[in-house]
Tab-separated table of C-alpha atoms in Angstrom:
chain	number	residue	atom	x	y	z
A	11	UNK	CA	0.000	0.000	0.000
A	12	UNK	CA	2.823	2.370	0.814
A	13	UNK	CA	4.576	1.688	-2.488
A	14	UNK	CA	1.457	2.250	-4.618
A	15	UNK	CA	0.044	5.109	-2.542
A	16	UNK	CA	-3.129	3.099	-1.925
A	17	UNK	CA	-5.654	4.428	0.561
A	18	UNK	CA	-5.186	2.308	3.706
A	19	UNK	CA	-8.797	2.405	4.940
A	20	UNK	CA	-10.355	1.531	1.599
A	21	UNK	CA	-7.743	-1.097	0.739
A	22	UNK	CA	-8.164	-3.009	3.997
A	23	UNK	CA	-11.909	-2.959	3.432
A	24	UNK	CA	-11.428	-4.349	-0.105
A	25	UNK	CA	-9.257	-7.261	1.039
A	26	UNK	CA	-12.282	-9.130	2.328
A	27	UNK	CA	-13.482	-9.460	-1.273
A	28	UNK	CA	-10.491	-11.548	-2.350
A	29	UNK	CA	-11.712	-15.120	-2.725
A	30	UNK	CA	-9.936	-18.444	-2.390
A	31	UNK	CA	-9.875	-20.222	-4.714
A	32	UNK	CA	-10.299	-17.477	-7.302
A	33	UNK	CA	-13.738	-17.294	-8.875
A	34	UNK	CA	-14.278	-17.079	-12.633
A	35	UNK	CA	-13.110	-13.649	-13.806
A	36	UNK	CA	-12.694	-12.762	-10.143
A	37	UNK	CA	-8.963	-12.131	-10.275
A	38	UNK	CA	-9.256	-9.245	-12.731
A	39	UNK	CA	-12.070	-7.663	-10.737
A	40	UNK	CA	-10.112	-7.942	-7.472
A	41	UNK	CA	-7.015	-6.456	-9.060
A	42	UNK	CA	-9.027	-3.596	-10.544
A	43	UNK	CA	-10.719	-2.953	-7.206
A	44	UNK	CA	-7.345	-2.534	-5.497
A	45	UNK	CA	-5.924	-0.455	-8.350
A	46	UNK	CA	-8.788	1.998	-7.890
A	47	UNK	CA	-7.447	2.714	-4.409
A	48	UNK	CA	-3.951	3.585	-5.672
A	49	UNK	CA	-2.689	7.137	-5.969
A	50	UNK	CA	-2.291	8.775	-9.360
A	51	UNK	CA	1.021	10.019	-10.714
A	52	UNK	CA	0.271	13.622	-9.754
A	53	UNK	CA	-0.815	12.626	-6.242
A	54	UNK	CA	2.404	10.652	-5.708
A	55	UNK	CA	4.472	13.576	-6.982
A	56	UNK	CA	2.756	15.869	-4.484
A	57	UNK	CA	3.273	13.352	-1.659
A	58	UNK	CA	6.987	12.997	-2.414
A	59	UNK	CA	7.881	16.659	-2.536
A	60	UNK	CA	10.453	17.380	0.142
A	61	UNK	CA	9.338	19.477	3.087
A	62	UNK	CA	12.724	21.235	3.129
A	63	UNK	CA	14.073	23.845	0.780
A	64	UNK	CA	16.648	22.180	-1.539
A	65	UNK	CA	19.291	24.613	-0.300
A	66	UNK	CA	18.618	23.676	3.307
A	67	UNK	CA	18.776	19.996	2.350
A	68	UNK	CA	22.103	20.455	0.549
A	69	UNK	CA	23.486	22.348	3.542
A	70	UNK	CA	22.415	19.597	5.967
A	71	UNK	CA	23.882	16.886	3.743
A	72	UNK	CA	27.203	18.700	3.581
A	73	UNK	CA	27.144	19.330	7.318
A	74	UNK	CA	26.389	15.650	8.078
A	75	UNK	CA	29.522	14.671	6.158
A	76	UNK	CA	31.838	17.361	7.465
A	77	UNK	CA	30.661	18.230	10.978
A	78	UNK	CA	28.384	15.618	12.515
A	79	UNK	CA	28.272	17.301	15.938
A	80	UNK	CA	26.920	20.521	14.486
A	81	UNK	CA	24.553	18.528	12.265
A	82	UNK	CA	23.132	16.606	15.236
A	83	UNK	CA	22.346	19.867	17.005
A	84	UNK	CA	19.987	21.062	14.266
A	85	UNK	CA	18.741	17.868	12.582
A	86	UNK	CA	19.110	14.072	12.547
A	87	UNK	CA	20.070	11.385	10.058
A	88	UNK	CA	16.586	9.840	9.999
A	89	UNK	CA	15.027	13.113	8.809
A	90	UNK	CA	17.770	13.625	6.249
A	91	UNK	CA	17.418	10.063	4.926
A	92	UNK	CA	13.645	10.511	4.635
A	93	UNK	CA	14.046	13.708	2.632
A	94	UNK	CA	16.652	12.133	0.321
A	95	UNK	CA	14.362	9.130	-0.168
A	96	UNK	CA	11.572	11.463	-1.265
A	97	UNK	CA	13.910	13.132	-3.744
A	98	UNK	CA	14.860	9.783	-5.278
A	99	UNK	CA	11.201	8.746	-5.488
A	100	UNK	CA	10.227	12.072	-7.024
A	101	UNK	CA	12.972	11.742	-9.655
A	102	UNK	CA	11.643	8.285	-10.572
A	103	UNK	CA	8.095	9.641	-10.815
A	104	UNK	CA	9.169	12.576	-12.979
A	105	UNK	CA	10.573	10.086	-15.480
A	106	UNK	CA	7.382	7.971	-15.532
A	107	UNK	CA	4.047	8.270	-17.294
A	108	UNK	CA	0.644	7.513	-15.775
A	109	UNK	CA	0.445	4.340	-17.877
A	110	UNK	CA	3.858	3.126	-16.681
A	111	UNK	CA	2.906	3.836	-13.082
A	112	UNK	CA	-0.367	1.913	-13.377
A	113	UNK	CA	1.465	-1.019	-14.937
A	114	UNK	CA	3.910	-1.156	-12.001
A	115	UNK	CA	1.071	-0.846	-9.498
A	116	UNK	CA	-0.862	-3.651	-11.224
A	117	UNK	CA	2.194	-5.912	-11.207
A	118	UNK	CA	2.824	-5.215	-7.522
A	119	UNK	CA	-0.774	-5.954	-6.526
A	120	UNK	CA	-0.960	-9.024	-8.768
A	121	UNK	CA	1.983	-10.601	-6.951
A	122	UNK	CA	0.622	-9.603	-3.541
A	123	UNK	CA	-2.835	-11.032	-4.261
A	124	UNK	CA	-1.257	-14.340	-5.328
A	125	UNK	CA	0.649	-14.563	-2.035
A	126	UNK	CA	-2.427	-13.564	-0.028
A	127	UNK	CA	-4.582	-16.147	-1.766
A	128	UNK	CA	-1.932	-18.792	-1.042
A	129	UNK	CA	-2.120	-17.902	2.643
A	130	UNK	CA	-5.920	-18.137	2.585
A	131	UNK	CA	-5.651	-21.562	0.970
A	132	UNK	CA	-3.428	-22.697	3.833
A	133	UNK	CA	-6.011	-21.544	6.372
A	134	UNK	CA	-8.700	-23.558	4.583
A	135	UNK	CA	-6.751	-26.814	4.664
A	136	UNK	CA	-8.535	-29.432	6.753
A	137	UNK	CA	-11.766	-27.417	6.932
A	138	UNK	CA	-14.872	-29.436	6.133
A	139	UNK	CA	-16.938	-26.377	5.148
A	140	UNK	CA	-14.663	-23.922	3.341
A	141	UNK	CA	-17.590	-21.726	2.287
A	142	UNK	CA	-18.649	-21.100	5.895
A	143	UNK	CA	-15.054	-20.349	6.909
A	144	UNK	CA	-14.734	-17.760	4.138
A	145	UNK	CA	-18.045	-16.144	5.051
A	146	UNK	CA	-16.836	-15.787	8.641
A	147	UNK	CA	-13.552	-14.276	7.442
A	148	UNK	CA	-15.446	-11.682	5.399
A	149	UNK	CA	-17.719	-10.879	8.337
A	150	UNK	CA	-14.813	-10.390	10.729
A	151	UNK	CA	-12.790	-8.283	8.280
A	152	UNK	CA	-15.733	-6.035	7.415
A	153	UNK	CA	-16.457	-5.616	11.132
A	154	UNK	CA	-12.856	-4.486	11.737
A	155	UNK	CA	-12.350	-2.215	8.710
A	156	UNK	CA	-14.756	0.738	8.391
A	157	UNK	CA	-16.454	1.549	5.121
A	158	UNK	CA	-16.440	5.284	5.841
A	159	UNK	CA	-14.182	7.408	8.049
A	160	UNK	CA	-14.336	11.121	8.817
A	161	UNK	CA	-11.841	12.524	6.336
A	162	UNK	CA	-10.774	16.156	6.432
A	163	UNK	CA	-12.589	17.118	3.250
A	164	UNK	CA	-15.840	15.499	4.447
A	165	UNK	CA	-15.720	17.478	7.684
A	166	UNK	CA	-14.752	20.674	5.842
A	167	UNK	CA	-17.686	20.394	3.449
A	168	UNK	CA	-20.051	19.950	6.400
A	169	UNK	CA	-18.503	22.896	8.244
A	170	UNK	CA	-18.756	25.211	5.239
A	171	UNK	CA	-22.400	24.245	4.676
A	172	UNK	CA	-23.210	24.843	8.359
A	173	UNK	CA	-21.528	28.254	8.272
A	174	UNK	CA	-23.923	29.130	5.455
A	175	UNK	CA	-26.909	28.003	7.526
A	176	UNK	CA	-27.325	24.515	6.009
A	177	UNK	CA	-26.971	21.833	8.699
A	178	UNK	CA	-28.240	18.967	6.541
A	179	UNK	CA	-24.682	17.922	5.659
A	180	UNK	CA	-23.708	17.802	9.338
A	181	UNK	CA	-26.702	15.594	10.079
A	182	UNK	CA	-25.867	13.353	7.112
A	183	UNK	CA	-22.254	12.909	8.254
A	184	UNK	CA	-23.273	12.174	11.832
A	185	UNK	CA	-25.844	9.621	10.715
A	186	UNK	CA	-23.363	7.783	8.491
A	187	UNK	CA	-20.670	7.780	11.177
A	188	UNK	CA	-23.060	6.122	13.622
A	189	UNK	CA	-22.690	2.950	11.508
A	190	UNK	CA	-19.351	3.366	9.678
A	191	UNK	CA	-19.015	-0.377	8.957
A	192	UNK	CA	-22.350	-0.709	7.180
A	193	UNK	CA	-23.496	0.202	3.695
A	194	UNK	CA	-26.035	3.021	3.958
A	195	UNK	CA	-27.619	3.680	0.546
A	196	UNK	CA	-29.085	7.129	0.155
A	197	UNK	CA	-26.783	8.612	2.786
A	198	UNK	CA	-23.256	8.006	1.512
A	199	UNK	CA	-21.784	10.044	-1.298
A	200	UNK	CA	-19.680	7.971	-3.741
A	201	UNK	CA	-16.610	10.079	-2.972
A	202	UNK	CA	-16.830	9.258	0.726
A	203	UNK	CA	-15.847	5.625	0.299
A	204	UNK	CA	-13.429	6.035	-2.576
A	205	UNK	CA	-12.011	9.266	-1.256
A	206	UNK	CA	-11.620	12.427	-3.265
A	207	UNK	CA	-8.401	12.276	-5.240
A	208	UNK	CA	-8.276	16.033	-5.609
A	209	UNK	CA	-9.054	16.600	-1.926
A	210	UNK	CA	-6.563	13.947	-0.826
A	211	UNK	CA	-3.859	15.561	-2.922
A	212	UNK	CA	-4.725	18.962	-1.491
A	213	UNK	CA	-4.554	17.606	2.069
A	214	UNK	CA	-1.170	16.058	1.324
A	215	UNK	CA	0.158	19.323	-0.091
A	216	UNK	CA	-1.212	21.351	2.832
A	217	UNK	CA	0.393	18.954	5.296
A	218	UNK	CA	3.706	19.123	3.429
A	219	UNK	CA	3.667	22.915	3.379
A	220	UNK	CA	2.937	23.007	7.107
A	221	UNK	CA	5.810	20.612	7.810
A	222	UNK	CA	8.099	22.729	5.639
A	223	UNK	CA	7.226	25.873	7.587
A	224	UNK	CA	7.812	24.081	10.883
A	225	UNK	CA	11.146	22.647	9.706
A	226	UNK	CA	12.325	26.030	8.408
A	227	UNK	CA	11.349	27.716	11.670
A	228	UNK	CA	13.114	25.049	13.759
A	229	UNK	CA	16.306	25.219	11.683
A	230	UNK	CA	16.260	29.023	11.843
A	231	UNK	CA	15.974	28.968	15.633
A	232	UNK	CA	18.793	26.447	15.921
A	233	UNK	CA	21.015	28.458	13.581
A	234	UNK	CA	20.507	31.615	15.623
A	235	UNK	CA	21.301	29.735	18.819
A	236	UNK	CA	24.475	28.257	17.366
A	237	UNK	CA	25.629	31.608	16.030
A	238	UNK	CA	25.164	33.173	19.460
A	239	UNK	CA	27.081	30.303	21.091
A	240	UNK	CA	29.893	30.590	18.560
A	241	UNK	CA	30.113	34.342	18.972
A	242	UNK	CA	30.230	34.041	22.752
A	243	UNK	CA	32.834	31.303	22.598
A	244	UNK	CA	35.051	33.140	20.143
A	245	UNK	CA	34.798	36.287	22.234
A	246	UNK	CA	36.056	34.453	25.339
A	247	UNK	CA	38.844	32.660	23.525
A	248	UNK	CA	39.943	35.410	21.123
A	249	UNK	CA	43.084	36.231	23.094
A	250	UNK	CA	44.040	32.582	23.621
A	251	UNK	CA	43.286	30.825	20.360
A	252	UNK	CA	41.716	31.162	16.954
A	253	UNK	CA	40.367	27.610	17.038
A	254	UNK	CA	36.582	27.009	17.205
A	255	UNK	CA	35.089	25.962	20.559
A	256	UNK	CA	35.861	22.374	21.504
A	257	UNK	CA	32.220	21.466	22.000
A	258	UNK	CA	31.580	22.003	18.283
A	259	UNK	CA	34.365	19.552	17.409
A	260	UNK	CA	33.184	16.728	19.656
A	261	UNK	CA	31.770	13.811	17.671
A	262	UNK	CA	32.631	15.244	14.256
A	263	UNK	CA	33.876	11.877	13.056
A	264	UNK	CA	31.355	10.223	10.783
A	265	UNK	CA	30.298	6.795	11.994
């Protein structure tokens, strides 16, 4: 799911529809059902944009290689690795077409479904009534994985309608969320279950922009603090030495 950008909630709900053994023409339908939950090329590009300015990222990478102590004071290797991973993924996506992406997603899900069906077959071994066992599996999975969850865009639509004096959307959302595991015809909007691709992409971009602002603010604060510490240290040691403070040299060796 992570590799294809599939919606976790919807995908887990869809897994109960995978049969064992495969029904006639069922494999293509199951594959298509899971592919519908995957992110588009543009959505994946938006999700893999780094939350750091490229110049900040280049500075941190250089600092991690040349002065690990200073680097550890303003960032960490996990964050840096995550940002570099996004850059590599984004480069791969920029060189792909929507058709190529869908082909890779289909191949990935095809292999996964085959392994999942093999596991289901193992669970059915020795069972006298395989049909009943599968019905119970579907019941348990559907009872554990909601059909509808309160997504940001669903709540926002209800809020905007209420601000304009229309509370029908709020009542609709509340009524559906009272039974989120059940199909409620006449109440659900199609986009609620499948998710809104445009809204999901917008939420991802908004989250990324917020993280970028927070990261920039944090790095700015840390830079100012380090500059003050360096200035104070150099002022004390100016008459004795021109070397930087020892505490900035501790742990500079890359491990």
